Amino acid sequence: MEAPLLNGVDTSEPPIAAVNVPGEEGVVIYDLDRQKLGMGSALETLCGQAFGAGQVFMLGIYMQRSWIILLMSCLVLLPIYIFAAPLLKLLGQDHDIAILAGKFTLLTIPQLFSLAINFPTQKFLQAQSKVDVLAWIGFLALLEHVVLLWLFISVFGWGILGAAAAFNFTSWLVAIAQLVYVFGWCKDSWSGFSWAAFKEIWAFVRLSIASAVMLCLEIWYMMSITLLAGHLSNAVIAVGSLSICMNINGIEAMIFIGINAAISVRVSNELGLLHPRAAKYSVCVAVVQSLVIGLVCMVVILVARDYFAVIFTDSKVLQQAVSRLAWLLGVTMVLNSIQPVIPGVAVGGGWQGTVANLNLACYYAFGLPLAIILGYVADFGVMGIWGGMIAGTALQTLILLIILYRTNWTKEVEETSSRMRKWGGQEIKTDKIVNSI
């Protein structure tokens, strides 16, 4: 079979080509996009609570604040896009891949600023349960993106330049489509641009940073598995098998990211409505539902442990390596069924700072050192690395469940009311707290 080339870089190595190489040039973009998504999650807290409290007019103000903060963060992050290639080389990345990734990242600077508009607008609409329009915009953008990729890469032969052009165009198309909908069909929550967006902006910045730290610590933790595996003696097989497992896990994670968004909106709405019991009930339903889905996914993986790797590679050695990791993948799926949902509750309640500190302790003070000890010192290899990191995730999940169990939801309602009075300028009567579902 003829070896595929990506701008002159040979990607024919089966374990890596099937999974990693097409995504290497997107690693920097992915990391920084998650940072902006995390900062946008502050809007999820405030818009959801304001909508529940009946302060619909404040949603547009909050969205404008988020636009300002994220656009400023784009300027701060711009040097990372510009100097991506030397930074990747400094981190030990292969020279050819670093050059390719750096070129692609530089070409996609326009999409960086589109996301500063996209993410806040998305959270603004989600808080009002206007998700159908987001789904349609996303679906149509996907179709358009596929056509552009085919046209720019296959027909015009623009290669990586064509991929970047399609990426930039689609990113801005989504952002503009969302803005058109907001300006035209959200008259209650959007009353135009206002100087009020600059009031209390530093408090908003603090919540945004806490949201970004919470999400980035979690994502970097999981991505570090592949980096650690890359230093093992059998790195090609280790990284290849892990990448396949992470792809499968990523597919499953899409389900729980959706539940994360739903529970975040539901909890924030119920807190704004002064319904502590309904908020608690929503959390219980989301956790149990996610756990059941996770258990089903684990069973499917264990039953198909000798077969699902065929989708990604024809290497028998790699397929066997993936089969040996299947039980760890199953456990990860169960943990990751609950784990993404709980941060959704945290976002809904405004607990991002607490979860960020917990992520730092459980992931980087416990899980990562344990993974290094098991993988390198105890010589358990890739299974030791993954097992140690699973232990960190399990500890974090257990502590979060305990926090949820001990949460005083009536107190959370009072804190939400205080936040709405401070940032919304409107009195909310906490004596009308309703303990009903």
CSV table of C-alpha atoms in Angstrom, one decimal:
chain,number,residue,atom,x,y,z
A,1,MET,CA,0.0,0.0,0.0
A,2,GLU,CA,1.3,3.4,-0.9
A,3,ALA,CA,2.4,5.5,2.1
A,4,PRO,CA,0.2,8.5,2.6
A,5,LEU,CA,2.0,11.9,2.9
A,6,LEU,CA,0.9,15.0,4.7
A,7,ASN,CA,2.8,17.9,3.2
A,8,GLY,CA,5.9,15.7,2.7
A,9,VAL,CA,5.6,14.1,6.2
A,10,ASP,CA,5.4,10.3,6.0
A,11,THR,CA,2.4,9.2,8.0
A,12,SER,CA,2.4,5.5,7.0
A,13,GLU,CA,3.4,4.2,10.4
A,14,PRO,CA,0.3,2.2,11.3
A,15,PRO,CA,-0.1,2.9,15.0
A,16,ILE,CA,0.5,6.6,14.8
A,17,ALA,CA,-0.9,7.4,11.4
A,18,ALA,CA,-4.3,6.0,12.2
A,19,VAL,CA,-4.8,8.2,15.1
A,20,ASN,CA,-2.3,10.9,15.9
A,21,VAL,CA,-0.7,12.5,12.9
A,22,PRO,CA,-3.8,14.1,11.4
A,23,GLY,CA,-4.5,15.7,14.8
A,24,GLU,CA,-1.0,16.9,15.8
A,25,GLU,CA,-1.4,20.2,14.1
A,26,GLY,CA,-4.6,20.8,16.0
A,27,VAL,CA,-3.2,20.1,19.5
A,28,VAL,CA,-2.3,23.7,20.1
A,29,ILE,CA,-5.6,25.0,18.7
A,30,TYR,CA,-7.6,22.4,20.8
A,31,ASP,CA,-5.9,23.4,24.0
A,32,LEU,CA,-6.4,27.1,23.5
A,33,ASP,CA,-10.0,26.6,22.3
A,34,ARG,CA,-10.8,24.7,25.5
A,35,GLN,CA,-9.3,27.7,27.5
A,36,LYS,CA,-11.8,30.0,25.8
A,37,LEU,CA,-14.6,27.5,26.2
A,38,GLY,CA,-13.8,27.4,29.9
A,39,MET,CA,-13.8,31.2,30.2
A,40,GLY,CA,-17.2,31.2,28.4
A,41,SER,CA,-18.6,28.8,31.1
A,42,ALA,CA,-18.8,31.8,33.5
A,43,LEU,CA,-21.6,33.1,31.2
A,44,GLU,CA,-23.3,29.7,31.6
A,45,THR,CA,-23.5,30.3,35.4
A,46,LEU,CA,-24.7,33.9,35.3
A,47,CYS,CA,-27.1,33.7,32.3
A,48,GLY,CA,-28.7,30.5,33.6
A,49,GLN,CA,-29.3,32.0,37.0
A,50,ALA,CA,-30.4,35.4,35.6
A,51,PHE,CA,-32.9,33.7,33.3
A,52,GLY,CA,-34.3,31.6,36.2
A,53,ALA,CA,-34.6,34.7,38.3
A,54,GLY,CA,-36.5,36.5,35.6
A,55,GLN,CA,-33.7,39.0,34.9
A,56,VAL,CA,-33.8,38.2,31.2
A,57,PHE,CA,-32.7,41.7,30.3
A,58,MET,CA,-29.3,41.0,31.9
A,59,LEU,CA,-28.5,38.1,29.6
A,60,GLY,CA,-27.4,40.4,26.8
A,61,ILE,CA,-25.2,42.4,29.3
A,62,TYR,CA,-23.5,39.3,30.5
A,63,MET,CA,-22.9,38.1,27.0
A,64,GLN,CA,-21.2,41.4,26.1
A,65,ARG,CA,-19.0,41.2,29.2
A,66,SER,CA,-17.9,37.7,28.1
A,67,TRP,CA,-17.2,39.0,24.5
A,68,ILE,CA,-14.9,41.7,25.9
A,69,ILE,CA,-13.1,39.3,28.2
A,70,LEU,CA,-12.6,36.6,25.6
A,71,LEU,CA,-11.5,39.0,22.9
A,72,MET,CA,-8.9,40.4,25.3
A,73,SER,CA,-7.8,36.8,26.1
A,74,CYS,CA,-7.4,36.2,22.4
A,75,LEU,CA,-4.9,39.0,22.2
A,76,VAL,CA,-3.0,37.5,25.2
A,77,LEU,CA,-2.9,34.0,23.5
A,78,LEU,CA,-2.0,35.3,20.1
A,79,PRO,CA,1.8,34.9,20.7
A,80,ILE,CA,1.2,31.2,21.3
A,81,TYR,CA,-0.4,30.9,17.9
A,82,ILE,CA,2.4,32.9,16.2
A,83,PHE,CA,5.3,31.0,17.9
A,84,ALA,CA,3.6,27.5,18.0
A,85,ALA,CA,6.4,25.8,16.0
A,86,PRO,CA,9.3,26.8,18.3
A,87,LEU,CA,7.2,26.1,21.4
A,88,LEU,CA,6.5,22.6,20.2
A,89,LYS,CA,10.1,22.0,19.4
A,90,LEU,CA,11.0,23.2,22.9
A,91,LEU,CA,8.6,20.6,24.3
A,92,GLY,CA,10.4,17.9,22.4
A,93,GLN,CA,8.0,17.5,19.4
A,94,ASP,CA,9.3,16.0,16.2
A,95,HIS,CA,10.8,18.7,14.0
A,96,ASP,CA,8.7,18.0,10.9
A,97,ILE,CA,5.5,17.7,12.9
A,98,ALA,CA,6.3,20.9,14.9
A,99,ILE,CA,6.8,22.9,11.6
A,100,LEU,CA,3.6,21.5,10.1
A,101,ALA,CA,1.6,22.2,13.3
A,102,GLY,CA,3.1,25.7,13.6
A,103,LYS,CA,2.2,26.5,10.0
A,104,PHE,CA,-1.4,25.3,10.5
A,105,THR,CA,-1.8,27.2,13.8
A,106,LEU,CA,-0.5,30.4,12.3
A,107,LEU,CA,-2.9,30.1,9.4
A,108,THR,CA,-5.9,29.6,11.7
A,109,ILE,CA,-5.4,32.8,13.8
A,110,PRO,CA,-8.7,34.2,12.4
A,111,GLN,CA,-10.8,31.4,13.9
A,112,LEU,CA,-9.3,32.3,17.3
A,113,PHE,CA,-11.2,35.5,17.4
A,114,SER,CA,-14.4,33.9,16.0
A,115,LEU,CA,-14.6,31.6,19.1
A,116,ALA,CA,-14.5,34.7,21.4
A,117,ILE,CA,-17.9,35.5,19.8
A,118,ASN,CA,-19.1,31.9,19.3
A,119,PHE,CA,-18.8,30.5,22.8
A,120,PRO,CA,-20.5,33.3,24.7
A,121,THR,CA,-23.3,33.5,22.2
A,122,GLN,CA,-23.7,29.7,22.5
A,123,LYS,CA,-24.0,29.9,26.3
A,124,PHE,CA,-26.4,32.8,26.0
A,125,LEU,CA,-28.8,30.7,23.9
A,126,GLN,CA,-28.3,27.6,26.0
A,127,ALA,CA,-29.3,29.4,29.1
A,128,GLN,CA,-32.7,30.1,27.5
A,129,SER,CA,-33.0,26.5,26.2
A,130,LYS,CA,-32.8,27.7,22.6
A,131,VAL,CA,-30.7,24.7,21.6
A,132,ASP,CA,-32.5,23.7,18.4
A,133,VAL,CA,-31.1,26.7,16.5
A,134,LEU,CA,-27.6,25.8,17.8
A,135,ALA,CA,-28.1,22.2,16.5
A,136,TRP,CA,-29.3,23.4,13.1
A,137,ILE,CA,-26.4,25.9,12.8
A,138,GLY,CA,-23.9,23.2,13.7
A,139,PHE,CA,-25.4,20.6,11.3
A,140,LEU,CA,-25.5,23.0,8.4
A,141,ALA,CA,-21.9,24.2,9.2
A,142,LEU,CA,-20.7,20.6,9.2
A,143,LEU,CA,-22.1,20.0,5.7
A,144,GLU,CA,-20.6,23.3,4.5
A,145,HIS,CA,-17.3,22.4,6.1
A,146,VAL,CA,-17.1,19.0,4.4
A,147,VAL,CA,-17.8,20.6,1.0
A,148,LEU,CA,-15.2,23.3,1.6
A,149,LEU,CA,-12.5,20.8,2.7
A,150,TRP,CA,-13.2,18.7,-0.5
A,151,LEU,CA,-13.2,21.8,-2.7
A,152,PHE,CA,-10.0,23.4,-1.2
A,153,ILE,CA,-7.9,20.3,-0.6
A,154,SER,CA,-9.0,17.7,-3.3
A,155,VAL,CA,-10.1,20.0,-6.1
A,156,PHE,CA,-7.9,23.1,-5.7
A,157,GLY,CA,-5.0,21.2,-4.2
A,158,TRP,CA,-4.3,23.8,-1.5
A,159,GLY,CA,-3.3,21.2,1.1
A,160,ILE,CA,-2.9,22.6,4.6
A,161,LEU,CA,-3.7,26.1,3.4
A,162,GLY,CA,-7.1,24.8,2.2
A,163,ALA,CA,-7.7,23.0,5.5
A,164,ALA,CA,-7.0,26.2,7.4
A,165,ALA,CA,-9.1,28.4,5.1
A,166,ALA,CA,-12.1,26.0,5.5
A,167,PHE,CA,-11.6,26.0,9.3
A,168,ASN,CA,-11.5,29.8,9.4
A,169,PHE,CA,-14.5,30.3,7.2
A,170,THR,CA,-16.7,27.7,9.0
A,171,SER,CA,-15.7,29.1,12.4
A,172,TRP,CA,-16.8,32.6,11.5
A,173,LEU,CA,-19.9,31.4,9.7
A,174,VAL,CA,-21.1,29.7,12.9
A,175,ALA,CA,-20.4,32.8,14.9
A,176,ILE,CA,-22.1,35.2,12.5
A,177,ALA,CA,-25.2,32.8,12.2
A,178,GLN,CA,-25.6,32.8,15.9
A,179,LEU,CA,-25.3,36.6,16.1
A,180,VAL,CA,-28.0,37.0,13.4
A,181,TYR,CA,-30.3,34.8,15.4
A,182,VAL,CA,-29.6,36.7,18.6
A,183,PHE,CA,-30.1,40.2,17.0
A,184,GLY,CA,-33.2,39.2,15.1
A,185,TRP,CA,-35.1,36.7,17.4
A,186,CYS,CA,-34.0,37.3,21.0
A,187,LYS,CA,-35.6,40.7,21.6
A,188,ASP,CA,-36.3,40.0,25.3
A,189,SER,CA,-32.8,39.1,26.2
A,190,TRP,CA,-30.9,41.3,23.7
A,191,SER,CA,-31.6,45.1,23.8
A,192,GLY,CA,-28.5,46.3,22.1
A,193,PHE,CA,-25.0,47.2,23.1
A,194,SER,CA,-24.6,48.9,26.5
A,195,TRP,CA,-21.9,50.5,28.6
A,196,ALA,CA,-23.3,48.4,31.5
A,197,ALA,CA,-21.3,45.5,30.1
A,198,PHE,CA,-18.2,47.2,31.7
A,199,LYS,CA,-19.7,47.2,35.2
A,200,GLU,CA,-18.5,44.6,37.7
A,201,ILE,CA,-16.2,43.3,34.9
A,202,TRP,CA,-13.4,42.2,37.2
A,203,ALA,CA,-15.7,40.0,39.2
A,204,PHE,CA,-16.7,38.5,35.9
A,205,VAL,CA,-13.1,38.1,34.9
A,206,ARG,CA,-12.4,36.1,38.1
A,207,LEU,CA,-15.3,33.7,37.5
A,208,SER,CA,-14.2,33.3,33.9
A,209,ILE,CA,-10.6,32.5,34.9
A,210,ALA,CA,-11.8,30.0,37.5
A,211,SER,CA,-13.9,28.4,34.8
A,212,ALA,CA,-11.0,28.2,32.3
A,213,VAL,CA,-8.6,26.8,34.9
A,214,MET,CA,-11.2,24.1,36.0
A,215,LEU,CA,-11.6,22.9,32.4
A,216,CYS,CA,-8.0,23.2,31.3
A,217,LEU,CA,-6.6,21.3,34.3
A,218,GLU,CA,-9.0,18.4,33.4
A,219,ILE,CA,-8.2,18.3,29.7
A,220,TRP,CA,-4.4,18.6,30.1
A,221,TYR,CA,-4.5,15.8,32.7
A,222,MET,CA,-6.1,13.4,30.2
A,223,MET,CA,-3.8,14.5,27.4
A,224,SER,CA,-0.7,13.9,29.5
A,225,ILE,CA,-1.3,10.2,29.3
A,226,THR,CA,-0.1,10.1,25.7
A,227,LEU,CA,2.8,12.3,26.5
A,228,LEU,CA,4.0,10.0,29.3
A,229,ALA,CA,3.5,6.9,27.1
A,230,GLY,CA,5.6,8.5,24.5
A,231,HIS,CA,8.7,8.1,26.7
A,232,LEU,CA,8.2,4.3,27.3
A,233,SER,CA,10.6,1.8,25.6
A,234,ASN,CA,7.8,0.6,23.3
A,235,ALA,CA,6.5,4.1,22.7
A,236,VAL,CA,5.0,3.4,19.2
A,237,ILE,CA,2.7,0.7,20.4
A,238,ALA,CA,1.9,2.4,23.7
A,239,VAL,CA,1.0,5.7,22.1
A,240,GLY,CA,-0.9,4.0,19.3
A,241,SER,CA,-3.0,1.8,21.6
A,242,LEU,CA,-3.7,4.7,24.0
A,243,SER,CA,-4.7,7.0,21.1
A,244,ILE,CA,-7.3,4.4,19.9
A,245,CYS,CA,-8.7,4.0,23.4
A,246,MET,CA,-8.8,7.8,23.8
A,247,ASN,CA,-10.7,8.2,20.5
A,248,ILE,CA,-13.3,5.7,21.6
A,249,ASN,CA,-13.5,7.4,25.0
A,250,GLY,CA,-13.9,10.7,23.2
A,251,ILE,CA,-16.8,9.5,21.2
A,252,GLU,CA,-18.6,8.4,24.4
A,253,ALA,CA,-17.7,11.7,26.1
A,254,MET,CA,-19.8,13.6,23.5
A,255,ILE,CA,-22.9,12.1,25.2
A,256,PHE,CA,-21.9,13.4,28.6
A,257,ILE,CA,-20.8,16.8,27.3
A,258,GLY,CA,-24.4,17.2,26.2
A,259,ILE,CA,-25.6,16.2,29.6
A,260,ASN,CA,-23.1,18.5,31.2
A,261,ALA,CA,-24.6,21.5,29.3
A,262,ALA,CA,-28.1,20.4,30.1
A,263,ILE,CA,-27.6,20.0,33.8
A,264,SER,CA,-25.7,23.3,34.0
A,265,VAL,CA,-28.6,25.2,32.5
A,266,ARG,CA,-31.1,23.3,34.6
A,267,VAL,CA,-29.3,23.8,37.9
A,268,SER,CA,-28.7,27.5,37.2
A,269,ASN,CA,-32.3,28.1,36.1
A,270,GLU,CA,-33.7,26.3,39.2
A,271,LEU,CA,-31.4,28.3,41.5
A,272,GLY,CA,-32.5,31.5,39.9
A,273,LEU,CA,-36.1,30.4,40.3
A,274,LEU,CA,-35.5,29.9,44.0
A,275,HIS,CA,-36.1,26.1,43.7
A,276,PRO,CA,-33.4,24.4,45.8
A,277,ARG,CA,-35.2,21.0,45.9
A,278,ALA,CA,-35.7,20.9,42.1
A,279,ALA,CA,-32.0,21.7,41.6
A,280,LYS,CA,-31.0,18.8,43.9
A,281,TYR,CA,-33.5,16.5,42.1
A,282,SER,CA,-32.1,17.4,38.7
A,283,VAL,CA,-28.5,16.6,39.9
A,284,CYS,CA,-29.6,13.2,41.1
A,285,VAL,CA,-31.4,12.3,37.9
A,286,ALA,CA,-28.4,13.5,35.8
A,287,VAL,CA,-25.8,11.5,37.8
A,288,VAL,CA,-27.9,8.3,37.8
A,289,GLN,CA,-28.7,8.6,34.1
A,290,SER,CA,-25.1,9.1,33.2
A,291,LEU,CA,-23.9,6.2,35.4
A,292,VAL,CA,-26.3,3.8,33.6
A,293,ILE,CA,-25.1,5.0,30.2
A,294,GLY,CA,-21.5,4.6,31.3
A,295,LEU,CA,-22.1,1.0,32.6
A,296,VAL,CA,-23.7,0.1,29.3
A,297,CYS,CA,-20.7,1.5,27.4
A,298,MET,CA,-18.3,-0.4,29.6
A,299,VAL,CA,-20.1,-3.7,28.9
A,300,VAL,CA,-20.0,-3.0,25.1
A,301,ILE,CA,-16.3,-2.3,25.2
A,302,LEU,CA,-15.5,-5.5,27.2
A,303,VAL,CA,-17.6,-7.7,24.9
A,304,ALA,CA,-16.0,-6.2,21.8
A,305,ARG,CA,-12.5,-5.9,23.3
A,306,ASP,CA,-10.9,-8.0,20.6
A,307,TYR,CA,-12.6,-6.3,17.6
A,308,PHE,CA,-13.1,-2.5,18.0
A,309,ALA,CA,-9.5,-1.7,17.2
A,310,VAL,CA,-10.0,-3.0,13.7
A,311,ILE,CA,-11.8,0.2,12.9
A,312,PHE,CA,-8.6,2.2,13.5
A,313,THR,CA,-5.7,-0.1,12.4
A,314,ASP,CA,-4.9,-3.3,10.5
A,315,SER,CA,-1.8,-3.9,12.7
A,316,LYS,CA,-2.3,-7.2,14.7
A,317,VAL,CA,0.2,-6.1,17.3
A,318,LEU,CA,-1.6,-2.9,17.9
A,319,GLN,CA,-5.0,-4.6,18.0
A,320,GLN,CA,-3.7,-7.0,20.7
A,321,ALA,CA,-2.3,-4.0,22.7
A,322,VAL,CA,-5.7,-2.3,22.6
A,323,SER,CA,-7.4,-5.5,23.7
A,324,ARG,CA,-5.2,-5.6,26.8
A,325,LEU,CA,-6.2,-2.1,27.6
A,326,ALA,CA,-9.9,-2.6,27.2
A,327,TRP,CA,-10.7,-3.1,30.9
A,328,LEU,CA,-9.0,0.2,31.7
A,329,LEU,CA,-11.0,1.8,29.0
A,330,GLY,CA,-14.2,0.3,30.4
A,331,VAL,CA,-13.4,1.7,33.9
A,332,THR,CA,-12.5,5.1,32.4
A,333,MET,CA,-15.9,5.2,30.6
A,334,VAL,CA,-17.8,4.6,33.8
A,335,LEU,CA,-15.8,7.3,35.7
A,336,ASN,CA,-16.1,9.7,32.7
A,337,SER,CA,-19.9,9.1,32.6
A,338,ILE,CA,-20.2,10.8,36.0
A,339,GLN,CA,-17.2,13.0,36.0
A,340,PRO,CA,-18.2,15.4,33.2
A,341,VAL,CA,-21.7,15.8,34.6
A,342,ILE,CA,-20.5,17.1,38.0
A,343,PRO,CA,-18.6,20.1,36.6
A,344,GLY,CA,-21.8,20.9,34.8
A,345,VAL,CA,-23.4,21.2,38.2
A,346,ALA,CA,-20.4,23.3,39.4
A,347,VAL,CA,-20.9,25.7,36.5
A,348,GLY,CA,-24.6,26.0,37.2
A,349,GLY,CA,-23.9,26.8,40.8
A,350,GLY,CA,-20.8,29.0,40.3
A,351,TRP,CA,-18.4,26.6,42.1
A,352,GLN,CA,-15.7,26.7,39.4
A,353,GLY,CA,-13.0,27.8,41.8
A,354,THR,CA,-13.7,24.9,44.2
A,355,VAL,CA,-13.5,22.4,41.4
A,356,ALA,CA,-10.4,23.9,39.9
A,357,ASN,CA,-8.6,23.5,43.3
A,358,LEU,CA,-9.9,20.0,43.6
A,359,ASN,CA,-8.6,19.2,40.0
A,360,LEU,CA,-5.2,20.5,40.9
A,361,ALA,CA,-5.0,18.4,44.1
A,362,CYS,CA,-6.5,15.1,42.8
A,363,TYR,CA,-5.0,15.2,39.3
A,364,TYR,CA,-1.6,16.8,39.6
A,365,ALA,CA,-0.7,16.2,43.3
A,366,PHE,CA,-2.0,12.6,43.4
A,367,GLY,CA,-2.9,11.0,40.0
A,368,LEU,CA,0.0,12.2,37.9
A,369,PRO,CA,2.8,11.3,40.4
A,370,LEU,CA,1.1,7.9,40.9
A,371,ALA,CA,1.0,7.3,37.1
A,372,ILE,CA,4.7,8.1,36.9
A,373,ILE,CA,5.5,5.8,39.7
A,374,LEU,CA,3.4,2.9,38.4
A,375,GLY,CA,4.5,3.4,34.8
A,376,TYR,CA,8.2,4.0,35.2
A,377,VAL,CA,9.4,3.0,38.7
A,378,ALA,CA,7.2,-0.1,39.1
A,379,ASP,CA,7.7,-0.8,35.4
A,380,PHE,CA,4.0,-1.5,34.6
A,381,GLY,CA,4.3,0.5,31.4
A,382,VAL,CA,1.2,2.0,29.8
A,383,MET,CA,-1.2,0.1,32.0
A,384,GLY,CA,0.5,1.6,35.1
A,385,ILE,CA,0.4,5.1,33.7
A,386,TRP,CA,-3.3,4.9,32.8
A,387,GLY,CA,-4.1,3.1,36.1
A,388,GLY,CA,-2.5,5.9,38.1
A,389,MET,CA,-4.4,8.5,36.3
A,390,ILE,CA,-7.7,6.6,36.7
A,391,ALA,CA,-7.0,6.7,40.4
A,392,GLY,CA,-6.7,10.5,40.3
A,393,THR,CA,-10.0,10.7,38.4
A,394,ALA,CA,-11.7,8.3,40.8
A,395,LEU,CA,-10.6,10.3,43.9
A,396,GLN,CA,-11.8,13.6,42.3
A,397,THR,CA,-15.2,12.0,41.4
A,398,LEU,CA,-15.6,10.6,44.9
A,399,ILE,CA,-14.9,13.9,46.6
A,400,LEU,CA,-17.2,15.8,44.2
A,401,LEU,CA,-20.0,13.3,45.0
A,402,ILE,CA,-19.5,13.8,48.7
A,403,ILE,CA,-19.6,17.6,48.1
A,404,LEU,CA,-22.8,17.2,46.2
A,405,TYR,CA,-24.3,15.0,48.9
A,406,ARG,CA,-23.5,17.6,51.6
A,407,THR,CA,-24.5,20.7,49.6
A,408,ASN,CA,-27.1,23.0,51.2
A,409,TRP,CA,-29.2,23.9,48.2
A,410,THR,CA,-31.2,26.5,50.1
A,411,LYS,CA,-27.9,28.3,50.9
A,412,GLU,CA,-27.0,28.0,47.2
A,413,VAL,CA,-30.2,29.8,46.3
A,414,GLU,CA,-29.5,32.6,48.7
A,415,GLU,CA,-26.0,33.0,47.2
A,416,THR,CA,-27.5,33.1,43.7
A,417,SER,CA,-29.9,35.8,44.8
A,418,SER,CA,-27.1,37.8,46.3
A,419,ARG,CA,-25.1,37.5,43.1
A,420,MET,CA,-28.2,38.6,41.0
A,421,ARG,CA,-28.8,41.6,43.3
A,422,LYS,CA,-25.1,42.7,43.0
A,423,TRP,CA,-24.7,42.2,39.2
A,424,GLY,CA,-28.3,42.6,38.1
A,425,GLY,CA,-29.3,45.6,40.2
A,426,GLN,CA,-32.7,44.1,41.0
A,427,GLU,CA,-34.0,42.9,44.3
A,428,ILE,CA,-34.9,39.2,44.6
A,429,LYS,CA,-37.0,38.1,47.5
A,430,THR,CA,-35.4,35.0,49.1
A,431,ASP,CA,-38.4,34.5,51.4
A,432,LYS,CA,-40.1,33.0,48.4
A,433,ILE,CA,-37.8,30.0,48.2
A,434,VAL,CA,-39.9,27.1,46.9
A,435,ASN,CA,-39.0,23.6,48.1
A,436,SER,CA,-40.8,21.8,45.3
A,437,ILE,CA,-39.8,19.8,42.3
